[in-house]
Structures are given as C-alpha cells and as structure tokens.
C-alpha cells in the first residue's frame, strides 16, 4: 500500500523584524500542513521553534527509513536560504544565534535514499543551488529562484494574509 507523506518546514523566526510583522514566508508550511491534514495525508510540521537542525535532520532520516516503493514523499522548505561555500544552505530556527542550518548536500544525501517519488520544494533565496546536485530520477526538486537570486514565489499564505512583509515578493512568471 503506497503512502503519501509530507514534511513541512517553515522558518522565519530568528529574524526579529520579520517575526514582529508576521512575514508570511514561514506560514506556507502551516497552510500546506492544514491542506494535507484535510486530505488525510500523513503530514509532519516543523514550524518556527520546532524547526531546529536536529529535528529537521531526524525527520528527514525517519522519512527515508519509512519510505517504500510506490510512496510519494513531499518535503517543503519555506525558509531563508543562502550560499555556503558554493552550496545551498537552509537557515533553521535560531540561525542568528547559533548558526543552525542544513546544507544542500545533506538534504540531497538523505532524499536520494528515499524510496518512491520524492518531491522537494524549496522557497528560499539561492534555492536554485540545489539543482546542481546529482539526484536519482525519482527525486524532483522545485526551487523558487536561481542560484544567486532572491526568492521569487508569492507565498501561499500571502493569499490569506495582507500584512506587509519585509521581503521583496515578485512572481517569476
């Protein structure tokens, strides 16, 4: 019996300005989680303070161990991103204090071990850097921007939240 499972990571915490104005970028994970829950999809949400390196890494590894042929594994990183020595880096909760982050090579190493179809969606600056990694044909990566570009997606949560955001939001299509 094939399963559809999702790991949704939403981080904006650690940036005091964006925390105060409730910038919607980190809410995409919450919106997706609610959508998946309504559809009966096994969905794990790591949001804000839960999205530490340890929890993200452990949940990715757990997802890989649980995956079976025929499954669909969906992973969303809705976070800040950057360039770390030529590789993508996803900043996780507390990155301003202790540098908590996960590097693209780590993400790719784990998702490449997953069975079934793996969809990795990354809404973060520099997310296109993930596309440089070799992956099995079963791994599909969606990046919101090019290697050296700020994020260009309009977040899903923006549709429900008209509060201003300190990040430039522009569609790429």
Short mmCIF file of C-alpha atoms in Angstrom, two decimals:
data_model
loop_
_atom_site.label_atom_id
_atom_site.label_comp_id
_atom_site.label_asym_id
_atom_site.label_seq_id
_atom_site.Cartn_x
_atom_site.Cartn_y
_atom_site.Cartn_z
CA UNK A 1 0.00 0.00 0.00
CA UNK A 2 1.60 3.22 -1.20
CA UNK A 3 1.54 6.21 1.14
CA UNK A 4 1.74 9.96 0.66
CA UNK A 5 3.70 11.61 3.44
CA UNK A 6 4.87 15.18 3.88
CA UNK A 7 7.49 17.00 5.93
CA UNK A 8 6.83 20.73 6.04
CA UNK A 9 9.47 23.08 7.40
CA UNK A 10 8.66 26.74 7.99
CA UNK A 11 11.24 29.10 9.41
CA UNK A 12 11.32 32.83 9.71
CA UNK A 13 11.97 33.01 13.41
CA UNK A 14 15.34 34.38 14.31
CA UNK A 15 14.78 37.48 12.23
CA UNK A 16 13.23 39.85 14.80
CA UNK A 17 11.90 42.31 12.22
CA UNK A 18 10.07 39.66 10.22
CA UNK A 19 8.87 37.95 13.41
CA UNK A 20 7.16 41.15 14.55
CA UNK A 21 5.35 41.79 11.27
CA UNK A 22 4.43 38.12 10.78
CA UNK A 23 6.04 37.85 7.38
CA UNK A 24 4.09 35.11 5.60
CA UNK A 25 7.02 33.14 4.19
CA UNK A 26 7.15 30.76 7.13
CA UNK A 27 3.36 30.32 7.07
CA UNK A 28 3.44 28.40 3.78
CA UNK A 29 4.35 25.28 5.72
CA UNK A 30 1.36 25.81 8.02
CA UNK A 31 -1.01 26.34 5.08
CA UNK A 32 0.28 23.19 3.33
CA UNK A 33 0.03 21.19 6.56
CA UNK A 34 -3.62 22.19 7.01
CA UNK A 35 -4.34 21.30 3.38
CA UNK A 36 -2.69 17.88 3.70
CA UNK A 37 -4.47 17.19 7.01
CA UNK A 38 -7.85 17.84 5.37
CA UNK A 39 -6.93 15.36 2.64
CA UNK A 40 -5.81 12.66 5.07
CA UNK A 41 -2.11 12.89 4.17
CA UNK A 42 0.43 11.95 6.84
CA UNK A 43 1.99 15.35 7.41
CA UNK A 44 4.65 16.47 9.90
CA UNK A 45 5.00 20.21 10.52
CA UNK A 46 8.22 21.69 11.89
CA UNK A 47 7.40 25.34 12.34
CA UNK A 48 9.42 28.13 13.87
CA UNK A 49 10.98 26.88 17.13
CA UNK A 50 10.41 23.22 16.18
CA UNK A 51 12.50 23.64 13.01
CA UNK A 52 15.92 23.08 14.52
CA UNK A 53 18.72 21.27 12.70
CA UNK A 54 18.35 18.22 14.95
CA UNK A 55 14.60 17.88 14.38
CA UNK A 56 14.79 18.55 10.64
CA UNK A 57 17.63 16.05 10.17
CA UNK A 58 15.95 13.34 12.31
CA UNK A 59 12.63 13.75 10.50
CA UNK A 60 14.28 13.57 7.07
CA UNK A 61 16.11 10.38 8.09
CA UNK A 62 12.90 8.91 9.57
CA UNK A 63 11.05 9.72 6.35
CA UNK A 64 13.76 7.95 4.35
CA UNK A 65 13.55 4.84 6.58
CA UNK A 66 9.73 4.73 6.35
CA UNK A 67 9.60 5.21 2.58
CA UNK A 68 8.64 2.28 0.36
CA UNK A 69 8.47 1.75 -3.38
CA UNK A 70 5.38 3.46 -4.75
CA UNK A 71 5.22 6.08 -1.99
CA UNK A 72 5.14 9.83 -2.58
CA UNK A 73 7.34 11.83 -0.22
CA UNK A 74 6.86 15.61 -0.21
CA UNK A 75 9.26 17.97 1.55
CA UNK A 76 8.81 21.74 1.78
CA UNK A 77 11.46 24.15 2.98
CA UNK A 78 9.90 27.60 3.39
CA UNK A 79 12.76 29.46 4.97
CA UNK A 80 15.65 31.82 4.40
CA UNK A 81 18.42 30.48 2.20
CA UNK A 82 21.94 31.37 1.27
CA UNK A 83 25.19 30.37 -0.37
CA UNK A 84 27.54 28.32 1.81
CA UNK A 85 30.86 27.70 0.04
CA UNK A 86 29.07 27.15 -3.29
CA UNK A 87 26.25 25.03 -1.87
CA UNK A 88 22.72 25.91 -0.85
CA UNK A 89 22.06 26.40 2.84
CA UNK A 90 18.63 26.49 4.53
CA UNK A 91 18.66 28.59 7.67
CA UNK A 92 16.76 26.94 10.50
CA UNK A 93 15.40 28.25 13.80
CA UNK A 94 18.00 30.18 15.77
CA UNK A 95 20.44 30.67 12.90
CA UNK A 96 21.22 34.21 14.06
CA UNK A 97 22.25 32.91 17.49
CA UNK A 98 23.93 29.57 16.86
CA UNK A 99 24.17 29.12 13.10
CA UNK A 100 21.53 26.36 12.95
CA UNK A 101 21.24 25.40 9.27
CA UNK A 102 21.22 22.43 6.93
CA UNK A 103 23.37 22.34 3.81
CA UNK A 104 22.10 21.25 0.40
CA UNK A 105 24.46 18.28 0.23
CA UNK A 106 22.92 16.90 3.45
CA UNK A 107 19.39 17.33 2.11
CA UNK A 108 20.26 15.65 -1.19
CA UNK A 109 22.11 12.77 0.52
CA UNK A 110 19.05 11.90 2.60
CA UNK A 111 16.34 12.37 -0.04
CA UNK A 112 18.37 10.30 -2.52
CA UNK A 113 17.95 7.34 -0.15
CA UNK A 114 14.16 7.63 -0.10
CA UNK A 115 12.12 5.07 -1.97
CA UNK A 116 9.23 6.05 -4.21
CA UNK A 117 8.85 9.53 -5.63
CA UNK A 118 10.43 12.40 -3.72
CA UNK A 119 9.32 15.98 -4.29
CA UNK A 120 11.42 18.68 -2.64
CA UNK A 121 10.02 22.21 -2.87
CA UNK A 122 12.27 24.98 -1.62
CA UNK A 123 11.02 28.54 -1.27
CA UNK A 124 14.15 30.37 -0.25
CA UNK A 125 16.78 32.65 -1.68
CA UNK A 126 19.52 30.77 -3.56
CA UNK A 127 17.39 27.59 -3.67
CA UNK A 128 18.40 27.01 -7.29
CA UNK A 129 21.76 25.87 -5.96
CA UNK A 130 20.11 22.55 -5.05
CA UNK A 131 19.61 21.86 -8.75
CA UNK A 132 23.39 21.48 -9.17
CA UNK A 133 23.36 18.23 -7.17
CA UNK A 134 23.01 14.87 -8.92
CA UNK A 135 19.91 13.02 -7.78
CA UNK A 136 18.13 9.83 -8.76
CA UNK A 137 15.37 10.22 -11.36
CA UNK A 138 12.81 9.68 -8.59
CA UNK A 139 13.83 12.94 -6.86
CA UNK A 140 12.15 16.08 -8.19
CA UNK A 141 13.31 19.47 -6.94
CA UNK A 142 11.34 22.70 -7.27
CA UNK A 143 13.32 25.84 -6.48
CA UNK A 144 11.78 29.27 -6.15
CA UNK A 145 14.73 31.05 -7.72
CA UNK A 146 18.06 30.76 -9.49
CA UNK A 147 21.37 30.10 -7.77
CA UNK A 148 22.24 33.68 -6.88
CA UNK A 149 18.77 35.18 -6.73
CA UNK A 150 16.33 36.18 -4.06
CA UNK A 151 13.17 34.15 -3.79
CA UNK A 152 10.56 34.90 -6.42
CA UNK A 153 7.49 32.92 -5.35
CA UNK A 154 4.40 34.59 -4.00
CA UNK A 155 3.80 32.60 -0.81
CA UNK A 156 0.57 30.64 -0.46
CA UNK A 157 -0.11 32.30 2.86
CA UNK A 158 0.05 35.73 1.21
CA UNK A 159 -3.35 34.95 -0.26
CA UNK A 160 -4.81 34.89 3.26
CA UNK A 161 -2.61 37.47 4.94
CA UNK A 162 -2.35 41.06 3.76
CA UNK A 163 0.16 42.17 6.38
CA UNK A 164 3.26 43.81 4.93
CA UNK A 165 6.41 41.77 4.58
CA UNK A 166 9.97 43.00 4.65
CA UNK A 167 10.96 40.67 1.77
CA UNK A 168 10.51 41.67 -1.84
CA UNK A 169 7.82 39.41 -3.29
CA UNK A 170 7.62 39.18 -7.06
CA UNK A 171 6.34 36.46 -9.37
CA UNK A 172 8.88 34.88 -11.72
CA UNK A 173 6.39 34.02 -14.44
#
